[in-house]
Short mmCIF file of C-alpha atoms in Angstrom, two decimals:
data_model
loop_
_atom_site.label_atom_id
_atom_site.label_comp_id
_atom_site.label_asym_id
_atom_site.label_seq_id
_atom_site.Cartn_x
_atom_site.Cartn_y
_atom_site.Cartn_z
CA UNK A 9 62.41 118.18 110.01
CA UNK A 10 64.10 121.15 111.64
CA UNK A 11 67.40 120.85 113.52
CA UNK A 12 65.66 121.49 116.85
CA UNK A 13 63.07 118.78 116.18
CA UNK A 14 65.79 116.33 115.18
CA UNK A 15 67.78 117.03 118.37
CA UNK A 16 64.62 116.62 120.43
CA UNK A 17 64.01 113.24 118.80
CA UNK A 18 67.40 111.98 120.00
CA UNK A 19 66.60 112.20 123.69
CA UNK A 20 65.03 108.78 123.91
CA UNK A 21 67.30 106.87 121.53
CA UNK A 22 70.83 106.27 120.24
CA UNK A 23 72.02 106.74 116.68
CA UNK A 24 73.19 103.80 114.57
CA UNK A 25 76.98 103.82 114.08
CA UNK A 26 77.54 107.39 115.36
CA UNK A 27 77.12 109.30 118.62
CA UNK A 28 75.75 112.60 119.89
CA UNK A 29 75.69 114.93 122.86
CA UNK A 30 71.91 114.61 122.94
CA UNK A 31 71.35 110.86 122.69
CA UNK A 32 70.15 108.50 125.39
CA UNK A 33 73.56 106.97 126.19
CA UNK A 34 75.36 110.32 126.54
CA UNK A 35 72.65 111.80 128.74
CA UNK A 36 72.70 108.66 130.89
CA UNK A 37 76.47 109.13 131.43
CA UNK A 38 75.95 112.80 132.32
CA UNK A 39 73.40 111.79 134.96
CA UNK A 40 75.54 108.93 136.30
CA UNK A 41 78.51 111.28 136.88
CA UNK A 42 76.27 114.15 138.07
CA UNK A 43 77.84 116.36 135.43
CA UNK A 44 76.53 119.71 134.18
CA UNK A 45 76.88 118.54 130.58
CA UNK A 46 79.08 116.70 128.11
CA UNK A 47 82.06 118.07 126.17
CA UNK A 48 82.32 116.08 122.91
CA UNK A 49 84.54 116.49 119.86
CA UNK A 50 84.05 115.41 116.24
CA UNK A 51 85.79 112.02 116.59
CA UNK A 52 83.50 111.10 119.49
CA UNK A 53 80.50 111.92 117.30
CA UNK A 54 81.88 109.98 114.31
CA UNK A 55 82.26 106.74 116.28
CA UNK A 56 79.46 104.47 117.55
CA UNK A 57 78.16 104.32 121.11
CA UNK A 58 79.80 100.89 121.38
CA UNK A 59 83.26 102.14 120.26
CA UNK A 60 86.27 100.77 122.13
CA UNK A 61 89.73 102.36 122.24
CA UNK A 62 92.17 100.18 120.25
CA UNK A 63 94.93 100.89 122.80
CA UNK A 64 93.45 100.64 126.28
CA UNK A 65 90.31 98.68 125.20
CA UNK A 66 88.07 100.93 127.31
CA UNK A 67 84.53 101.63 126.15
CA UNK A 68 83.16 105.16 125.95
CA UNK A 69 81.53 104.72 129.36
CA UNK A 70 84.95 103.84 130.82
CA UNK A 71 86.77 106.70 129.04
CA UNK A 72 84.68 109.66 130.22
CA UNK A 73 85.52 111.62 133.36
CA UNK A 74 84.69 114.99 134.89
CA UNK A 75 86.78 118.04 134.01
CA UNK A 76 87.36 121.18 136.10
CA UNK A 77 84.11 122.71 134.77
CA UNK A 78 82.13 119.67 135.98
CA UNK A 79 81.52 118.67 132.39
CA UNK A 80 82.00 115.11 131.20
CA UNK A 81 85.06 114.92 128.92
CA UNK A 82 84.13 112.87 125.85
CA UNK A 83 87.20 113.29 123.65
CA UNK A 84 88.89 111.10 121.05
CA UNK A 85 91.95 112.12 119.03
CA UNK A 86 93.56 111.16 115.73
CA UNK A 87 96.98 109.73 116.56
CA UNK A 88 99.48 110.03 113.70
CA UNK A 89 103.08 109.37 112.78
CA UNK A 90 105.30 112.47 112.34
CA UNK A 91 107.30 111.33 109.32
CA UNK A 92 105.56 113.85 107.06
CA UNK A 93 106.86 116.67 109.29
CA UNK A 94 110.33 115.12 109.30
CA UNK A 95 110.59 114.85 105.52
CA UNK A 96 109.15 118.34 104.91
CA UNK A 97 111.59 119.89 107.39
CA UNK A 98 114.60 118.08 105.93
CA UNK A 99 113.50 118.91 102.38
CA UNK A 100 113.41 122.64 103.15
CA UNK A 101 116.77 122.53 104.96
CA UNK A 102 118.48 120.74 102.05
CA UNK A 103 116.82 123.04 99.51
CA UNK A 104 117.96 126.33 101.07
CA UNK A 105 121.51 125.02 101.28
CA UNK A 106 121.71 124.69 97.48
CA UNK A 107 123.68 127.42 95.65
CA UNK A 108 120.75 127.64 93.27
CA UNK A 109 117.37 126.47 94.51
CA UNK A 110 116.07 123.95 91.98
CA UNK A 111 113.28 122.38 94.01
CA UNK A 112 109.73 123.28 93.02
CA UNK A 113 106.16 122.45 93.99
CA UNK A 114 106.41 118.97 92.46
CA UNK A 115 109.58 118.30 94.46
CA UNK A 116 107.70 119.04 97.68
CA UNK A 117 104.81 116.80 96.61
CA UNK A 118 107.32 114.00 95.96
CA UNK A 119 108.81 114.46 99.44
CA UNK A 120 105.38 114.35 101.08
CA UNK A 121 104.35 111.24 99.13
CA UNK A 122 107.48 109.36 100.20
CA UNK A 123 106.83 110.23 103.84
CA UNK A 124 103.76 107.99 103.91
CA UNK A 125 105.89 104.95 103.03
CA UNK A 126 108.07 105.73 106.07
CA UNK A 127 105.18 105.95 108.55
CA UNK A 128 105.15 103.22 111.19
CA UNK A 129 101.35 103.03 111.46
CA UNK A 130 98.11 104.36 110.01
CA UNK A 131 96.40 107.41 111.47
CA UNK A 132 94.30 105.91 114.27
CA UNK A 133 91.56 107.30 116.52
CA UNK A 134 92.41 106.83 120.22
CA UNK A 135 90.93 108.02 123.49
CA UNK A 136 92.40 111.29 124.78
CA UNK A 137 94.20 109.51 127.64
CA UNK A 138 96.06 107.17 125.25
CA UNK A 139 97.04 110.08 123.03
CA UNK A 140 98.41 111.92 126.08
CA UNK A 141 100.19 108.77 127.30
CA UNK A 142 102.18 108.77 124.04
CA UNK A 143 103.48 112.29 124.73
CA UNK A 144 104.18 111.56 128.40
CA UNK A 145 106.05 108.33 127.63
CA UNK A 146 108.24 110.10 125.05
CA UNK A 147 109.37 112.55 127.73
CA UNK A 148 110.04 109.76 130.22
CA UNK A 149 112.27 107.79 127.84
CA UNK A 150 113.77 110.90 126.19
CA UNK A 151 112.72 109.75 122.71
CA UNK A 152 113.45 111.69 119.53
CA UNK A 153 111.08 114.66 119.16
CA UNK A 154 109.63 113.29 115.92
CA UNK A 155 109.13 109.76 117.22
CA UNK A 156 105.66 108.62 118.26
CA UNK A 157 104.63 105.28 119.73
CA UNK A 158 102.23 103.22 117.62
CA UNK A 159 98.84 102.25 119.11
CA UNK A 160 100.14 98.74 119.76
CA UNK A 161 103.29 100.07 121.47
CA UNK A 162 101.25 102.44 123.65
CA UNK A 163 99.12 99.54 124.85
CA UNK A 164 102.25 97.74 126.08
CA UNK A 165 103.17 100.31 128.78
CA UNK A 166 99.76 101.51 129.99
CA UNK A 167 98.36 100.98 133.46
CA UNK A 168 94.63 101.33 132.83
CA UNK A 169 91.86 102.29 135.26
CA UNK A 170 88.29 103.08 134.15
CA UNK A 171 87.41 106.81 134.16
CA UNK A 172 90.91 107.85 135.23
CA UNK A 173 93.99 109.16 133.42
CA UNK A 174 96.40 106.37 132.46
CA UNK A 175 99.52 105.68 134.46
CA UNK A 176 102.69 104.63 132.64
CA UNK A 177 104.88 101.65 133.42
CA UNK A 178 108.20 103.49 133.02
CA UNK A 179 110.44 100.45 132.69
CA UNK A 180 108.15 98.94 130.05
CA UNK A 181 108.03 102.26 128.17
CA UNK A 182 111.84 102.32 128.15
CA UNK A 183 111.91 98.73 126.85
CA UNK A 184 109.46 99.57 124.04
CA UNK A 185 111.52 102.62 123.03
CA UNK A 186 114.79 100.66 122.97
CA UNK A 187 113.17 98.07 120.70
CA UNK A 188 111.76 100.74 118.36
CA UNK A 189 114.82 103.02 118.29
CA UNK A 190 117.01 101.11 115.74
CA UNK A 191 114.20 100.93 113.17
CA UNK A 192 113.29 104.58 113.79
CA UNK A 193 116.88 105.57 113.05
CA UNK A 194 116.73 103.64 109.75
CA UNK A 195 113.52 105.48 108.90
CA UNK A 196 115.18 108.81 109.68
CA UNK A 197 118.05 107.96 107.33
CA UNK A 198 115.60 107.05 104.57
CA UNK A 199 113.71 110.30 105.21
CA UNK A 200 116.98 112.20 104.80
CA UNK A 201 117.72 110.41 101.51
CA UNK A 202 114.27 111.14 100.06
CA UNK A 203 114.40 114.77 101.21
CA UNK A 204 117.82 115.28 99.58
CA UNK A 205 116.61 113.72 96.29
CA UNK A 206 113.63 116.09 96.28
CA UNK A 207 115.71 119.16 97.20
CA UNK A 208 118.17 118.43 94.38
CA UNK A 209 115.29 117.96 91.92
CA UNK A 210 116.26 114.37 91.22
CA UNK A 211 112.78 113.07 92.01
CA UNK A 212 110.65 111.07 89.56
CA UNK A 213 107.13 112.21 90.44
CA UNK A 214 105.00 113.20 87.41
CA UNK A 215 101.44 114.20 88.35
CA UNK A 216 98.35 113.68 86.21
CA UNK A 217 95.98 116.57 85.52
CA UNK A 218 93.01 114.35 86.16
CA UNK A 219 93.70 111.27 88.27
CA UNK A 220 91.68 108.06 88.26
CA UNK A 221 90.50 108.90 91.78
CA UNK A 222 89.23 112.33 90.65
CA UNK A 223 87.29 110.78 87.79
CA UNK A 224 85.77 108.19 90.11
CA UNK A 225 84.81 110.82 92.69
CA UNK A 226 83.13 113.06 90.08
CA UNK A 227 81.34 110.09 88.55
CA UNK A 228 80.01 109.03 91.96
CA UNK A 229 78.41 112.45 92.30
CA UNK A 230 76.90 112.21 88.82
CA UNK A 231 75.52 108.73 89.56
CA UNK A 232 73.63 110.28 92.50
CA UNK A 233 72.40 113.26 90.46
CA UNK A 234 71.14 110.91 87.72
CA UNK A 235 69.57 108.62 90.35
CA UNK A 236 71.56 105.59 89.20
CA UNK A 237 72.47 104.84 92.84
CA UNK A 238 68.80 104.18 93.55
CA UNK A 239 69.10 101.10 91.35
CA UNK A 240 72.55 99.92 92.50
CA UNK A 241 73.96 101.71 95.53
CA UNK A 242 77.37 100.00 95.65
CA UNK A 243 78.29 99.54 91.96
CA UNK A 244 76.09 102.05 90.08
CA UNK A 245 78.36 102.01 87.02
CA UNK A 246 77.37 98.39 86.32
CA UNK A 247 73.80 99.58 85.60
CA UNK A 248 75.02 101.60 82.61
CA UNK A 249 76.93 98.95 80.67
CA UNK A 250 76.97 95.21 80.07
CA UNK A 251 79.81 93.87 82.27
CA UNK A 252 80.08 90.60 80.32
CA UNK A 253 79.03 91.28 76.69
CA UNK A 254 80.79 88.20 75.32
CA UNK A 255 80.00 85.74 78.08
CA UNK A 256 79.56 82.14 77.10
CA UNK A 257 77.17 79.55 78.45
CA UNK A 258 76.11 79.75 82.09
CA UNK A 259 77.89 76.43 82.58
CA UNK A 260 81.23 77.59 81.14
CA UNK A 261 82.75 77.96 84.65
CA UNK A 262 82.72 74.17 85.10
CA UNK A 263 83.35 72.98 81.57
CA UNK A 264 86.87 74.40 81.35
CA UNK A 265 89.62 72.19 82.78
CA UNK A 266 91.67 73.81 85.54
CA UNK A 267 95.37 72.90 85.27
CA UNK A 268 97.07 70.63 87.81
CA UNK A 269 99.86 72.25 89.84
CA UNK A 270 102.87 69.92 89.65
CA UNK A 271 104.88 71.52 92.47
CA UNK A 272 104.19 72.14 96.12
CA UNK A 273 105.27 75.02 98.39
CA UNK A 274 108.65 74.72 100.10
CA UNK A 275 109.07 75.12 103.84
CA UNK A 276 110.40 78.67 103.37
CA UNK A 277 107.53 79.59 101.05
CA UNK A 278 105.05 78.39 103.69
CA UNK A 279 106.86 80.45 106.35
CA UNK A 280 106.61 83.49 104.07
CA UNK A 281 102.92 82.81 103.47
CA UNK A 282 102.30 82.54 107.21
CA UNK A 283 104.14 85.83 107.85
CA UNK A 284 102.68 87.96 105.05
CA UNK A 285 99.33 86.43 104.06
CA UNK A 286 98.80 84.09 106.99
CA UNK A 287 95.30 85.05 108.12
CA UNK A 288 93.86 81.60 107.44
CA UNK A 289 97.07 79.59 107.77
CA UNK A 290 97.55 80.85 111.32
CA UNK A 291 93.87 80.66 112.28
CA UNK A 292 93.48 76.92 111.62
CA UNK A 293 95.77 74.24 113.09
CA UNK A 294 97.53 71.38 111.29
CA UNK A 295 94.64 68.99 111.97
CA UNK A 296 92.11 71.04 110.02
CA UNK A 297 90.42 69.29 107.10
CA UNK A 298 88.05 70.90 104.61
CA UNK A 299 84.61 69.50 105.52
CA UNK A 300 83.74 69.37 101.82
CA UNK A 301 86.74 68.07 99.84
CA UNK A 302 88.60 66.57 102.82
CA UNK A 303 91.96 68.16 101.92
CA UNK A 304 94.23 69.20 104.77
CA UNK A 305 95.47 72.76 105.19
CA UNK A 306 98.70 72.20 103.27
CA UNK A 307 96.94 70.56 100.31
CA UNK A 308 94.63 73.58 100.00
CA UNK A 309 97.58 75.95 99.46
CA UNK A 310 97.81 76.75 95.75
CA UNK A 311 99.10 79.43 93.34
CA UNK A 312 96.91 82.41 92.42
CA UNK A 313 97.11 85.15 89.78
CA UNK A 314 98.55 87.62 92.29
CA UNK A 315 100.68 85.45 94.59
CA UNK A 316 102.89 82.36 94.25
CA UNK A 317 100.99 80.61 97.06
CA UNK A 318 97.72 81.43 98.86
CA UNK A 319 95.37 79.83 101.35
CA UNK A 320 91.80 80.92 101.97
CA UNK A 321 89.27 79.22 104.22
CA UNK A 322 85.85 80.86 104.18
CA UNK A 323 82.26 80.38 105.21
CA UNK A 324 79.27 80.87 102.90
CA UNK A 325 75.52 80.40 103.12
CA UNK A 326 74.71 76.76 102.38
CA UNK A 327 71.48 74.80 101.90
CA UNK A 328 70.43 72.28 104.57
CA UNK A 329 68.46 69.50 102.87
CA UNK A 330 66.98 67.99 106.05
CA UNK A 331 65.31 71.18 107.28
CA UNK A 332 64.96 72.86 103.86
CA UNK A 333 66.57 75.96 105.32
CA UNK A 334 69.56 78.11 104.45
CA UNK A 335 72.40 77.96 106.98
CA UNK A 336 74.03 81.40 106.97
CA UNK A 337 76.69 80.23 109.42
CA UNK A 338 77.85 77.12 107.62
CA UNK A 339 81.14 75.48 108.56
CA UNK A 340 84.13 77.12 106.81
CA UNK A 341 85.45 75.33 103.73
CA UNK A 342 88.45 75.85 101.45
CA UNK A 343 88.18 78.62 98.85
CA UNK A 344 87.95 76.12 95.99
CA UNK A 345 84.89 74.42 97.47
CA UNK A 346 83.22 77.77 98.22
CA UNK A 347 83.99 79.01 94.68
CA UNK A 348 82.34 75.88 93.30
CA UNK A 349 79.24 76.52 95.44
CA UNK A 350 79.07 80.18 94.37
CA UNK A 351 79.56 79.46 90.66
CA UNK A 352 77.06 76.61 90.69
CA UNK A 353 74.56 78.81 92.51
CA UNK A 354 75.05 81.63 89.97
CA UNK A 355 74.46 79.21 87.11
CA UNK A 356 71.21 77.99 88.72
CA UNK A 357 70.05 81.58 89.31
CA UNK A 358 70.78 82.58 85.69
CA UNK A 359 69.04 79.49 84.33
CA UNK A 360 65.89 80.13 86.38
CA UNK A 361 65.89 83.94 86.02
CA UNK A 362 65.19 84.46 89.72
CA UNK A 363 66.81 86.64 92.38
CA UNK A 364 68.54 85.11 95.42
CA UNK A 365 70.79 87.05 97.80
CA UNK A 366 73.41 84.35 98.38
CA UNK A 367 74.13 82.14 95.33
CA UNK A 368 75.73 79.35 97.39
CA UNK A 369 72.53 79.02 99.45
CA UNK A 370 70.87 76.80 96.81
CA UNK A 371 73.52 74.08 97.12
CA UNK A 372 74.20 71.71 100.02
CA UNK A 373 77.58 70.51 101.25
CA UNK A 374 76.65 66.91 100.39
CA UNK A 375 75.85 67.88 96.80
CA UNK A 376 79.17 69.69 96.47
CA UNK A 377 81.04 66.58 97.57
CA UNK A 378 79.41 64.62 94.74
CA UNK A 379 80.54 66.86 91.88
CA UNK A 380 84.11 68.01 92.66
CA UNK A 381 87.31 66.41 91.36
CA UNK A 382 89.93 66.95 94.07
CA UNK A 383 93.63 67.69 93.40
CA UNK A 384 96.33 68.85 95.79
CA UNK A 385 97.53 72.49 95.44
CA UNK A 386 95.10 73.07 92.55
CA UNK A 387 91.61 74.32 91.83
CA UNK A 388 88.87 71.70 91.68
CA UNK A 389 87.58 70.31 88.42
CA UNK A 390 83.96 69.18 88.14
CA UNK A 391 81.84 66.19 87.11
CA UNK A 392 79.65 67.87 84.49
CA UNK A 393 77.39 64.90 83.75
CA UNK A 394 76.46 64.64 87.42
CA UNK A 395 75.84 68.40 87.64
CA UNK A 396 73.60 68.28 84.56
CA UNK A 397 71.62 65.44 86.13
CA UNK A 398 71.13 67.40 89.38
CA UNK A 399 70.28 70.76 87.78
CA UNK A 400 66.46 70.32 87.37
CA UNK A 401 65.97 69.54 91.08
CA UNK A 402 68.23 72.39 92.16
CA UNK A 403 66.42 74.86 89.88
CA UNK A 404 63.09 73.92 91.47
CA UNK A 405 64.65 74.32 94.90
CA UNK A 406 66.02 77.75 93.94
CA UNK A 407 62.54 78.93 92.94
CA UNK A 408 61.16 77.91 96.35
CA UNK A 409 64.03 79.64 98.17
CA UNK A 410 63.40 82.82 96.13
CA UNK A 411 59.71 82.80 97.16
CA UNK A 412 60.69 82.40 100.84
CA UNK A 413 63.28 85.18 100.58
CA UNK A 414 60.78 87.53 98.95
CA UNK A 415 58.19 86.87 101.65
CA UNK A 416 60.77 87.47 104.41
CA UNK A 417 61.91 90.70 102.72
CA UNK A 418 58.34 91.98 102.40
CA UNK A 419 57.64 91.15 106.05
CA UNK A 420 60.76 93.08 107.10
CA UNK A 421 59.71 96.10 105.00
CA UNK A 422 56.27 96.00 106.61
CA UNK A 423 57.85 96.10 110.08
CA UNK A 424 60.08 99.04 109.04
CA UNK A 425 57.09 100.93 107.62
CA UNK A 426 55.15 100.39 110.82
CA UNK A 427 58.07 101.60 112.97
CA UNK A 428 58.44 104.70 110.76
CA UNK A 429 54.72 105.47 111.04
CA UNK A 430 54.85 105.07 114.84
CA UNK A 431 57.89 107.35 115.02
CA UNK A 432 56.24 110.03 112.86
CA UNK A 433 53.10 109.78 114.98
CA UNK A 434 55.20 110.24 118.12
CA UNK A 435 56.76 113.40 116.66
CA UNK A 436 53.39 114.83 115.65
CA UNK A 437 52.02 114.21 119.16
CA UNK A 438 55.05 115.88 120.77
CA UNK A 439 55.80 119.02 118.72
CA UNK A 440 58.78 121.14 119.77
#
């Protein structure tokens, strides 16, 4: 398909996950504002039609407005912290003050790398009004020239109106700056320390000729060239080797005894968990009980390989015995119960040699309750005799689920093929 034909095809539709000057939604906005056209930039194109500014929460339809040329301004900008500029500037100043310049290319790389640890936020795409509001607010409060408000801080002093430039609550902007100023000054001091270390060639950065990331990037390209990605798009490397050459029995996951944790988290450890890894702790209240094992939130907190204490509460696809259907929005359970469901499902799939998308979907919540041995602050152990007794029925169930899944997949492919044929027919009937 030529570029002109592709652009013509966009007039009656939107693109999935990205945007365009030529698509249905953009042209509808142009007509609604009686504009002569739309002025987009690359960030607008790289975000979906449904994108919402993380600062002002406006949608694209609420961001656009007419410019002096009667074009619709459709602009998003990458908002970034200026610590890289700070460190580079200080590094050069310290270096040229040395009697003998000892800094080299590696010293500068070290300085730049440290600057990322001093940044207050990640580079973030904002609407053009929010990006401008940052600059305007800095002037109002007389902030340091290298300071920039984070997306969250910007949102705190905006006065937002759809399709208009933001107004700034000046007193709130001043309050936000006064709160941020002490930490910013600490960051500046750290920037100065890192820059001086680099300028005096006391840094410790030692680069690799070929980094792990470079090898991975080159390999990804080779996987595509050798068509390995057609077999496994997300983990193509796993096609080319046996990930578990020395694996034991399919049932080994449940036959080993998980140790019992003899301690429990202290009050301070729980506070630390809530502050640093508190996604699930803060989401669920103190009355929450795992619908499978019945443990409360505190009892589900346990040690992991990476952290002293963790809590995870997740939802997985589970089998519903009454309706003989898979519930893809099952009630969330503790991580130990979900792990049991996943491992049991994988064992059943391996034993039957079938393919099922979601391993936990062959097991019901009631069946899980029957086979787990519950301990506080520890992983579950399992009743192997009961599992062995239930396996034949579950394997037969898994085969039926696989047949249903395959039929649904084939029906979906048929619909996609039909839509593609209709689209190609439409193009052939309307040549450019």
